[in-house]
Amino acid sequence: MKPIRIALTKGRLEKDTVELFEKLGFHCEELHNKGRKLIFQVPDGNLEVVLAKAADVITYVEHGVCDVGVVGKDTIMEHGGSFFEVLDLGFGRCRFALCGPKGKDFYKGYAVKTIASKYPNVTRRFFAGKGMDVEIVKIEGSVELAPLLGLADGIVDIVETGSTLRENGLEVYEDVAPITARVIVNTASIKLRKQEIEQLLSKMEAAL
Ligand code: PRP
């Protein structure tokens, strides 16, 4: 039978996801010795694994070239899309937070605040929910630099251990949303390959 094709987010979530597969009894040698390969076979799970950047995991699942994906809630919240989000894996735990220079009262004054973020959609929704008008500047990496350089009053970013904030004189002003890794499924695959996908999902759930 044709293997289920599953897209995994490389980097941060990769190790925990491979460990989960091993808990299910799948042999993941190829995933441990990757080299420059991009598609891997997990024969005892009848899986074909693709390693991709988080946003691309969503794109591949949306387009149906991958049946299943493992991706962070952060990317799901920012990117959106049409797929089913079916399981919270519990790992990759961190949060979105509004942060800025330590000791400052962020909400003081009437001037429109500038917020830097890699996640403009999440940021827009968060402030819209407060009825607060802000200017959003999109930054690609190390967003913490923006308030330090005087470009922004605050940032909306991922906080995991909090050390990046601490080491740069920043602090959390307010939590925005909790984040964990999620399993997503293509809208057609969930019907066409229902049994196999449900079997895989219940195995995953039991192993958590
Ligand atoms: C994330 C985030 C923070 C850091 C938070 O960046 O943007 O910079 O991790 O983690 P901490 O609370 O444990 O310090 P990431 O490492 O993903 O890299 P990038 O922003 O440079 O892409």
Short mmCIF file of C-alpha atoms and ligand atoms in Angstrom, two decimals:
data_model
loop_
_atom_site.label_atom_id
_atom_site.label_comp_id
_atom_site.label_asym_id
_atom_site.label_seq_id
_atom_site.Cartn_x
_atom_site.Cartn_y
_atom_site.Cartn_z
CA MET A 1 0.00 0.00 0.00
CA LYS A 2 1.14 3.53 -0.77
CA PRO A 3 2.87 5.02 2.32
CA ILE A 4 1.32 7.90 4.25
CA ARG A 5 3.46 10.93 3.50
CA ILE A 6 4.16 13.08 6.54
CA ALA A 7 5.91 16.46 6.62
CA LEU A 8 7.92 17.23 9.75
CA THR A 9 9.16 20.64 10.80
CA LYS A 10 12.94 20.53 10.82
CA GLY A 11 14.95 22.12 13.62
CA ARG A 12 13.30 22.76 17.00
CA LEU A 13 10.55 20.11 16.74
CA GLU A 14 12.53 17.51 14.81
CA LYS A 15 14.15 15.62 17.70
CA ASP A 16 10.92 15.29 19.71
CA THR A 17 8.98 14.13 16.64
CA VAL A 18 11.54 11.47 15.74
CA GLU A 19 11.56 10.32 19.39
CA LEU A 20 7.77 10.02 19.23
CA PHE A 21 8.04 7.86 16.08
CA GLU A 22 10.55 5.63 17.86
CA LYS A 23 8.14 5.26 20.79
CA LEU A 24 5.63 3.96 18.24
CA GLY A 25 8.18 1.26 17.38
CA PHE A 26 9.23 2.75 14.04
CA HIS A 27 12.86 2.48 13.01
CA CYS A 28 14.13 5.92 12.07
CA GLU A 29 17.77 5.20 11.07
CA GLU A 30 17.48 7.30 7.93
CA LEU A 31 16.23 10.26 9.99
CA HIS A 32 19.22 10.01 12.30
CA ASN A 33 21.74 9.87 9.45
CA LYS A 34 20.19 12.41 7.14
CA GLY A 35 23.11 13.70 5.10
CA ARG A 36 21.61 15.95 2.43
CA LYS A 37 18.62 13.72 1.76
CA LEU A 38 15.14 15.28 1.88
CA ILE A 39 12.72 12.33 1.76
CA PHE A 40 13.04 9.37 4.12
CA GLN A 41 11.39 5.98 4.33
CA VAL A 42 10.08 4.56 7.61
CA PRO A 43 9.05 1.16 6.26
CA ASP A 44 7.72 -0.40 9.49
CA GLY A 45 5.28 2.51 9.86
CA ASN A 46 4.53 2.57 6.11
CA LEU A 47 5.51 6.23 6.25
CA GLU A 48 7.39 8.50 3.94
CA VAL A 49 8.86 11.44 5.86
CA VAL A 50 9.65 14.86 4.43
CA LEU A 51 11.65 17.40 6.46
CA ALA A 52 10.67 20.99 5.75
CA LYS A 53 10.54 24.51 7.15
CA ALA A 54 7.47 25.12 9.32
CA ALA A 55 5.51 27.26 6.83
CA ASP A 56 6.30 24.79 4.03
CA VAL A 57 4.87 21.92 6.11
CA ILE A 58 1.53 23.75 5.97
CA THR A 59 1.88 24.43 2.23
CA TYR A 60 2.60 20.76 1.42
CA VAL A 61 -0.29 19.53 3.57
CA GLU A 62 -2.71 22.14 2.15
CA HIS A 63 -1.83 21.12 -1.41
CA GLY A 64 -2.22 17.45 -0.57
CA VAL A 65 1.30 16.38 -1.57
CA CYS A 66 1.73 15.40 2.09
CA ASP A 67 -1.15 13.72 3.95
CA VAL A 68 -0.07 14.71 7.45
CA GLY A 69 2.15 17.40 9.00
CA VAL A 70 3.77 18.18 12.34
CA VAL A 71 4.07 21.91 12.89
CA GLY A 72 4.04 24.46 15.72
CA LYS A 73 0.85 26.29 16.69
CA ASP A 74 2.85 29.52 16.13
CA THR A 75 3.10 28.82 12.40
CA ILE A 76 -0.54 27.70 12.23
CA MET A 77 -1.66 30.94 13.91
CA GLU A 78 0.43 33.12 11.63
CA HIS A 79 -0.03 31.26 8.35
CA GLY A 80 -3.60 29.94 8.62
CA GLY A 81 -4.82 27.76 5.74
CA SER A 82 -7.29 24.97 5.09
CA PHE A 83 -6.42 21.69 6.77
CA PHE A 84 -7.57 19.85 9.86
CA GLU A 85 -5.67 20.40 13.11
CA VAL A 86 -6.23 17.08 14.83
CA LEU A 87 -3.79 16.50 17.68
CA ASP A 88 -1.84 18.52 20.25
CA LEU A 89 1.49 16.75 20.73
CA GLY A 90 2.34 18.65 23.90
CA PHE A 91 6.01 19.10 23.05
CA GLY A 92 7.67 22.20 21.58
CA ARG A 93 6.01 24.10 24.39
CA CYS A 94 6.57 27.86 24.41
CA ARG A 95 4.37 30.96 24.10
CA PHE A 96 3.77 34.10 22.12
CA ALA A 97 4.29 37.16 24.30
CA LEU A 98 4.37 40.93 24.06
CA CYS A 99 7.79 41.98 25.33
CA GLY A 100 9.91 45.09 25.57
CA PRO A 101 12.53 46.97 27.58
CA LYS A 102 12.51 46.02 31.25
CA GLY A 103 10.71 48.34 33.65
CA LYS A 104 8.82 50.34 31.01
CA ASP A 105 5.06 50.86 31.20
CA PHE A 106 4.15 49.74 27.68
CA TYR A 107 0.56 51.00 27.76
CA LYS A 108 1.46 54.49 29.05
CA GLY A 109 0.73 57.45 26.79
CA TYR A 110 -1.44 57.93 23.71
CA ALA A 111 1.13 57.80 20.93
CA VAL A 112 0.70 54.89 18.47
CA LYS A 113 3.16 52.18 19.45
CA THR A 114 5.47 50.42 17.01
CA ILE A 115 5.68 46.65 17.36
CA ALA A 116 8.32 44.49 15.66
CA SER A 117 7.55 40.86 14.94
CA LYS A 118 8.20 37.88 12.73
CA TYR A 119 4.48 37.23 13.18
CA PRO A 120 2.58 40.29 11.83
CA ASN A 121 -0.77 38.48 11.59
CA VAL A 122 -0.64 37.24 15.18
CA THR A 123 0.42 40.74 16.27
CA ARG A 124 -2.37 42.44 14.29
CA ARG A 125 -5.03 40.15 15.79
CA PHE A 126 -3.71 40.56 19.32
CA PHE A 127 -3.91 44.36 19.24
CA ALA A 128 -7.16 44.38 17.27
CA GLY A 129 -8.61 42.32 20.12
CA LYS A 130 -7.67 45.16 22.46
CA GLY A 131 -9.03 47.80 20.08
CA MET A 132 -5.53 49.28 20.01
CA ASP A 133 -3.99 50.84 16.91
CA VAL A 134 -0.32 49.90 16.44
CA GLU A 135 2.23 50.10 13.67
CA ILE A 136 3.71 46.70 12.86
CA VAL A 137 7.22 46.25 11.45
CA LYS A 138 8.06 42.82 10.05
CA ILE A 139 11.47 41.53 11.11
CA GLU A 140 12.94 38.22 9.88
CA GLY A 141 15.11 37.13 12.81
CA SER A 142 16.36 38.17 16.29
CA VAL A 143 13.38 40.49 16.73
CA GLU A 144 14.78 41.44 20.15
CA LEU A 145 17.14 43.79 18.32
CA ALA A 146 14.32 46.12 17.22
CA PRO A 147 13.53 47.68 20.64
CA LEU A 148 17.23 47.68 21.54
CA LEU A 149 17.98 49.73 18.42
CA GLY A 150 15.05 52.06 19.06
CA LEU A 151 12.97 50.86 16.11
CA ALA A 152 10.09 49.49 18.19
CA ASP A 153 8.37 49.99 21.55
CA GLY A 154 7.79 46.29 21.87
CA ILE A 155 7.91 42.93 20.13
CA VAL A 156 5.51 40.03 19.77
CA ASP A 157 7.71 36.96 19.72
CA ILE A 158 8.20 33.42 20.92
CA VAL A 159 9.46 33.03 24.48
CA GLU A 160 10.68 29.61 25.52
CA THR A 161 13.18 29.74 28.39
CA GLY A 162 13.20 33.56 28.56
CA SER A 163 17.01 33.71 28.33
CA THR A 164 17.08 35.76 25.11
CA LEU A 165 14.94 38.40 26.84
CA ARG A 166 16.96 38.32 30.08
CA GLU A 167 20.30 38.58 28.32
CA ASN A 168 19.12 41.66 26.42
CA GLY A 169 17.41 43.65 29.18
CA LEU A 170 13.90 42.85 27.97
CA GLU A 171 10.88 41.36 29.76
CA VAL A 172 7.44 39.93 29.07
CA TYR A 173 4.65 42.54 29.38
CA GLU A 174 1.81 40.19 28.54
CA ASP A 175 1.22 36.65 27.31
CA VAL A 176 -0.42 36.39 23.89
CA ALA A 177 -0.97 32.64 23.37
CA PRO A 178 0.46 29.27 24.38
CA ILE A 179 2.21 27.19 21.70
CA THR A 180 2.84 23.46 21.23
CA ALA A 181 3.43 21.17 18.25
CA ARG A 182 0.29 20.06 16.41
CA VAL A 183 -0.59 17.36 13.90
CA ILE A 184 -2.40 18.63 10.81
CA VAL A 185 -4.08 16.56 8.10
CA ASN A 186 -4.98 17.32 4.49
CA THR A 187 -8.74 17.75 3.99
CA ALA A 188 -8.97 15.06 1.28
CA SER A 189 -6.57 12.57 2.92
CA ILE A 190 -8.62 12.60 6.11
CA LYS A 191 -11.51 11.12 4.10
CA LEU A 192 -9.68 9.03 1.50
CA ARG A 193 -7.19 7.45 3.91
CA LYS A 194 -9.32 7.70 7.03
CA GLN A 195 -8.49 4.32 8.54
CA GLU A 196 -4.71 4.52 8.15
CA ILE A 197 -4.56 8.11 9.39
CA GLU A 198 -6.82 7.43 12.37
CA GLN A 199 -4.68 4.44 13.26
CA LEU A 200 -1.51 6.53 13.15
CA LEU A 201 -3.11 9.31 15.19
CA SER A 202 -4.40 7.02 17.91
CA LYS A 203 -0.97 5.37 18.17
CA MET A 204 0.59 8.82 18.53
CA GLU A 205 -1.94 9.87 21.12
CA ALA A 206 -1.37 6.72 23.16
CA ALA A 207 2.40 7.28 23.11
CA LEU A 208 2.24 10.84 24.42
C1 PRP B 1 13.17 32.21 19.04
C2 PRP B 1 12.53 33.53 19.42
C3 PRP B 1 13.46 34.08 20.46
C4 PRP B 1 14.02 32.84 21.12
C5 PRP B 1 13.32 32.62 22.43
O1 PRP B 1 14.11 32.43 18.07
O2 PRP B 1 12.38 34.36 18.30
O3 PRP B 1 14.47 34.84 19.87
O4 PRP B 1 13.76 31.74 20.26
O5 PRP B 1 13.84 31.53 23.13
P1 PRP B 1 14.25 31.63 24.68
O6 PRP B 1 13.10 32.22 25.42
O7 PRP B 1 14.52 30.21 25.08
O8 PRP B 1 15.48 32.49 24.77
P2 PRP B 1 14.81 31.24 17.27
O9 PRP B 1 15.83 30.56 18.13
O10 PRP B 1 13.76 30.32 16.74
O11 PRP B 1 15.63 31.95 16.13
P3 PRP B 1 15.37 33.22 15.18
O12 PRP B 1 14.34 34.12 15.81
O13 PRP B 1 16.69 33.89 15.10
O14 PRP B 1 14.91 32.64 13.88
#
